[in-house]
CSV table of C-alpha atoms in Angstrom, one decimal:
chain,number,residue,atom,x,y,z
L,105,MET,CA,-0.3,0.2,-0.3
L,106,LEU,CA,1.2,3.4,-1.0
L,107,ILE,CA,1.2,6.4,1.6
L,108,SER,CA,-1.3,7.9,-0.5
L,109,GLU,CA,-3.7,5.1,-0.7
L,110,PHE,CA,-3.7,5.1,3.0
L,111,GLU,CA,-4.5,8.9,3.2
L,112,ASN,CA,-7.2,8.2,0.2
L,113,LEU,CA,-8.7,5.7,2.6
L,114,THR,CA,-8.3,7.1,5.7
L,115,GLY,CA,-7.9,10.8,5.6
L,116,ILE,CA,-4.9,11.0,7.6
L,117,TYR,CA,-1.7,12.4,6.3
L,118,PRO,CA,1.5,10.5,8.8
L,119,SER,CA,4.6,12.0,8.1
L,120,ALA,CA,7.4,9.1,6.1
L,121,ASN,CA,9.0,7.6,9.3
L,122,GLN,CA,4.9,7.4,10.7
L,123,TYR,CA,4.0,5.8,7.5
L,124,SER,CA,6.9,3.6,8.2
L,125,VAL,CA,5.3,2.2,11.2
L,126,ILE,CA,1.6,1.7,9.5
L,127,GLU,CA,3.6,0.2,6.4
L,128,ARG,CA,4.9,-2.6,9.0
L,129,PHE,CA,2.0,-3.3,10.4
L,130,TYR,CA,0.1,-3.8,7.0
L,131,SER,CA,2.3,-5.9,5.4
L,132,GLU,CA,2.1,-8.0,8.9
L,133,SER,CA,-1.6,-8.0,8.5
L,134,LYS,CA,-3.2,-10.8,6.3
L,135,GLU,CA,-6.0,-7.8,5.7
L,136,ASP,CA,-6.1,-5.8,2.2
L,137,LYS,CA,-6.0,-2.3,2.0
L,138,HIS,CA,-9.5,-1.1,2.5
L,139,ASP,CA,-9.7,-3.8,5.6
L,140,PHE,CA,-6.4,-2.3,7.2
L,141,CYS,CA,-7.5,1.4,6.9
L,142,ARG,CA,-11.3,0.6,8.4
L,143,ALA,CA,-9.7,-1.2,10.9
L,144,TYR,CA,-7.2,1.8,11.7
L,145,LEU,CA,-9.8,4.1,11.7
L,146,MET,CA,-11.8,2.3,13.7
L,147,ASN,CA,-8.8,1.3,16.3
L,148,ALA,CA,-10.2,-2.1,15.9
L,149,ASP,CA,-8.3,-4.5,18.3
L,150,CYS,CA,-6.8,-1.7,19.5
L,151,LEU,CA,-4.5,-1.6,15.7
L,152,ALA,CA,-4.4,2.8,15.8
L,153,GLU,CA,-3.3,2.3,19.9
L,154,ARG,CA,-0.6,-0.1,18.4
L,155,ILE,CA,0.6,1.4,16.3
L,156,GLN,CA,0.8,4.5,17.8
L,157,ARG,CA,2.8,3.2,20.4
L,158,GLU,CA,5.2,2.3,18.0
L,159,ILE,CA,5.0,5.6,16.2
L,160,ASN,CA,6.3,7.2,20.0
L,161,LYS,CA,9.1,4.7,20.6
L,162,LEU,CA,10.6,5.5,16.9
L,163,GLU,CA,10.3,9.1,17.5
L,164,LEU,CA,11.9,8.9,21.3
L,165,ASN,CA,15.0,6.6,19.3
L,166,ARG,CA,15.7,9.1,17.0
L,167,GLU,CA,15.0,11.8,19.3
L,168,ASN,CA,17.8,10.2,22.1
L,169,GLN,CA,20.1,8.9,18.8
L,170,ALA,CA,20.3,13.2,17.9
L,171,ALA,CA,20.4,14.4,21.8
L,172,ALA,CA,23.0,12.0,21.5
L,173,GLU,CA,24.7,13.3,18.6
L,174,ILE,CA,24.5,16.8,19.7
L,175,GLY,CA,26.3,15.2,22.5
L,176,LYS,CA,29.1,14.8,20.8
L,177,LEU,CA,29.2,17.5,18.5
L,178,GLU,CA,29.0,20.1,21.6
L,179,THR,CA,32.2,17.9,23.0
L,180,LYS,CA,34.0,18.2,19.6
L,181,LEU,CA,33.4,21.7,19.6
L,182,ASN,CA,34.2,22.1,23.2
L,183,ALA,CA,37.6,20.8,23.0
L,184,GLU,CA,38.5,22.4,19.5
L,185,LYS,CA,37.3,25.4,21.1
L,186,VAL,CA,40.1,25.1,24.2
L,187,ARG,CA,42.6,24.3,21.5
L,188,ALA,CA,41.6,27.2,19.9
L,189,ASP,CA,42.1,29.5,23.1
L,190,LYS,CA,45.2,27.8,23.6
L,191,LEU,CA,46.5,28.4,20.4
L,192,GLN,CA,45.3,32.3,20.5
L,193,GLN,CA,47.6,33.1,23.9
L,194,GLU,CA,50.5,31.4,22.1
L,195,LEU,CA,50.0,34.0,19.1
L,196,ASP,CA,49.2,36.6,21.3
L,197,LYS,CA,52.4,35.8,23.6
L,198,GLU,CA,54.3,36.0,20.3
L,199,LEU,CA,52.7,38.6,18.8
L,200,ASP,CA,53.6,40.8,22.3
L,201,TRP,CA,50.5,42.8,22.5
L,202,LYS,CA,50.6,45.6,25.2
L,203,PRO,CA,48.0,48.4,26.5
L,204,ALA,CA,47.9,51.0,23.8
L,205,GLU,CA,48.8,54.6,24.5
L,206,HIS,CA,47.0,57.6,23.5
L,207,THR,CA,44.3,55.3,21.6
L,208,GLY,CA,40.5,54.8,22.6
L,209,THR,CA,39.3,56.6,26.3
L,210,ASN,CA,41.4,58.9,27.8
L,211,MET,CA,39.3,57.9,30.8
L,212,LYS,CA,40.7,54.2,32.7
L,213,GLN,CA,37.3,52.5,33.2
L,214,GLU,CA,37.6,52.8,37.4
L,215,ASP,CA,38.1,56.6,37.1
L,216,TYR,CA,34.5,56.6,35.9
L,217,ASN,CA,33.0,53.9,37.9
L,218,LYS,CA,34.0,56.4,40.8
L,219,LEU,CA,32.7,59.2,38.9
L,220,VAL,CA,29.3,56.8,38.9
L,221,GLU,CA,29.1,55.8,42.0
L,222,SER,CA,29.4,59.9,43.7
L,223,ASP,CA,26.2,61.1,45.1
L,224,SER,CA,26.4,64.2,43.5
L,225,ALA,CA,26.7,63.2,39.9
L,226,ILE,CA,23.7,63.9,37.7
L,227,ILE,CA,23.5,62.5,34.6
L,228,PRO,CA,23.0,65.7,31.6
L,229,SER,CA,20.4,65.1,29.1
L,230,ASP,CA,22.1,65.6,25.5
L,231,GLU,CA,20.6,68.9,24.5
L,232,GLU,CA,22.3,69.9,28.8
L,233,ALA,CA,25.3,68.4,27.2
L,234,ILE,CA,25.8,69.9,24.2
L,235,GLU,CA,24.9,73.3,25.9
L,236,HIS,CA,28.0,72.5,28.1
L,237,LEU,CA,30.1,71.8,25.8
L,238,SER,CA,29.2,74.5,22.9
L,239,MET,CA,29.8,76.7,26.0
L,240,LEU,CA,32.8,75.8,27.0
L,241,PHE,CA,35.0,75.2,23.8
L,242,GLY,CA,33.0,77.3,21.2
L,243,PHE,CA,31.3,74.4,19.2
L,244,MET,CA,28.5,74.7,17.2
L,245,PRO,CA,25.4,72.9,18.8
L,246,GLU,CA,24.3,71.2,15.7
L,247,LYS,CA,27.5,69.6,14.8
L,248,ILE,CA,28.2,68.7,18.1
L,249,GLN,CA,26.8,64.6,18.5
L,250,ILE,CA,27.0,62.8,21.9
L,251,LEU,CA,28.2,59.3,22.1
L,252,ARG,CA,27.8,57.0,24.9
L,253,GLU,CA,30.4,53.9,23.7
L,254,VAL,CA,34.6,53.6,24.1
L,255,GLN,CA,36.9,51.0,24.2
L,256,THR,CA,40.1,50.8,24.9
L,257,PHE,CA,43.2,49.1,22.9
L,258,GLU,CA,46.1,46.7,22.8
L,259,VAL,CA,49.0,47.4,20.2
L,260,ASN,CA,51.6,44.4,19.1
L,261,LYS,CA,55.2,44.4,18.5
L,262,TYR,CA,54.1,45.0,14.6
L,263,HIS,CA,52.1,48.4,15.7
L,264,ARG,CA,48.9,46.4,14.7
L,265,LEU,CA,45.7,48.0,17.1
L,266,ARG,CA,43.3,45.7,18.0
L,267,VAL,CA,40.1,46.5,20.5
L,268,LYS,CA,40.6,45.4,24.1
L,269,ASP,CA,37.1,46.5,25.7
L,270,THR,CA,34.3,48.1,25.0
L,271,TYR,CA,32.5,50.4,27.3
L,272,HIS,CA,29.3,52.0,28.0
L,273,ARG,CA,29.2,55.1,29.2
L,274,GLU,CA,26.6,58.0,29.9
L,275,PRO,CA,27.8,61.7,30.0
L,276,LEU,CA,28.5,62.6,33.5
L,277,TYR,CA,28.9,65.5,35.3
L,278,ASP,CA,29.9,66.1,39.4
L,279,ALA,CA,31.9,69.5,39.2
L,280,THR,CA,33.8,71.5,36.8
L,281,ASP,CA,37.1,68.9,37.6
L,282,TRP,CA,35.0,66.0,37.9
L,283,ASN,CA,33.1,65.5,34.5
L,284,TYR,CA,33.3,62.9,31.4
L,285,ILE,CA,31.6,63.2,27.8
L,286,ARG,CA,32.3,61.3,25.0
L,287,PHE,CA,31.2,63.0,21.8
L,288,ASP,CA,32.1,64.5,18.3
L,289,CYS,CA,31.8,67.5,16.5
L,290,ALA,CA,32.1,68.2,12.6
L,291,GLY,CA,34.1,64.6,11.9
L,292,ASN,CA,36.5,65.0,14.8
L,293,GLN,CA,36.3,63.1,17.6
L,294,TRP,CA,36.7,63.7,21.3
L,295,GLU,CA,36.4,63.7,24.9
L,296,LEU,CA,35.9,66.2,28.1
L,297,VAL,CA,37.5,64.3,31.1
L,298,ASN,CA,37.7,66.0,34.6
L,299,GLY,CA,37.2,69.6,32.6
L,300,GLU,CA,39.8,69.3,30.1
L,301,LEU,CA,39.3,68.5,25.7
L,302,LEU,CA,41.2,65.7,24.7
L,303,ALA,CA,41.3,63.6,21.3
L,304,TYR,CA,40.0,60.3,21.2
L,305,GLU,CA,41.7,58.4,18.2
L,306,ASP,CA,40.7,54.8,17.5
């Protein structure tokens, strides 16, 4: 019996895996396809239930096999990751990576964190920060863009740079000599660090 015949006779549309069980029961029976399908629909002699139990076993076995394969792949992937990490460490040692100076943020993250923890520090709005920068340094307000992401960099013995850390930073103001704003203006990158205007390079 073809799967299409089973579908026409029962109105049931099993998957290929499910039909493989139905077909096995049919081949083991002595009934023609019409009687078999009628018995299946009526669940005569618990036929439909017995078929469903076998289908459930088949699908459970397939799930267990898939889980086992996934487990093997994860174990292999973890081993490859350990190997890749070790190779990366060896390569980093060979390239002699060191913190890059005059590149990235001019304020250490621990100093920014202290400013965050200050009870008197406020987070100005973008409009307030832009007005403050314009008054201090004469920048045109419409050309100022407040930014909230900074990075630190490392440099290797061949003078190649790479990003080391990325931080989210809100503008903060506590006093004229304790504040922070990361911004761009007219294509130039800047930071306001404790009242001092410093170039931000990346």
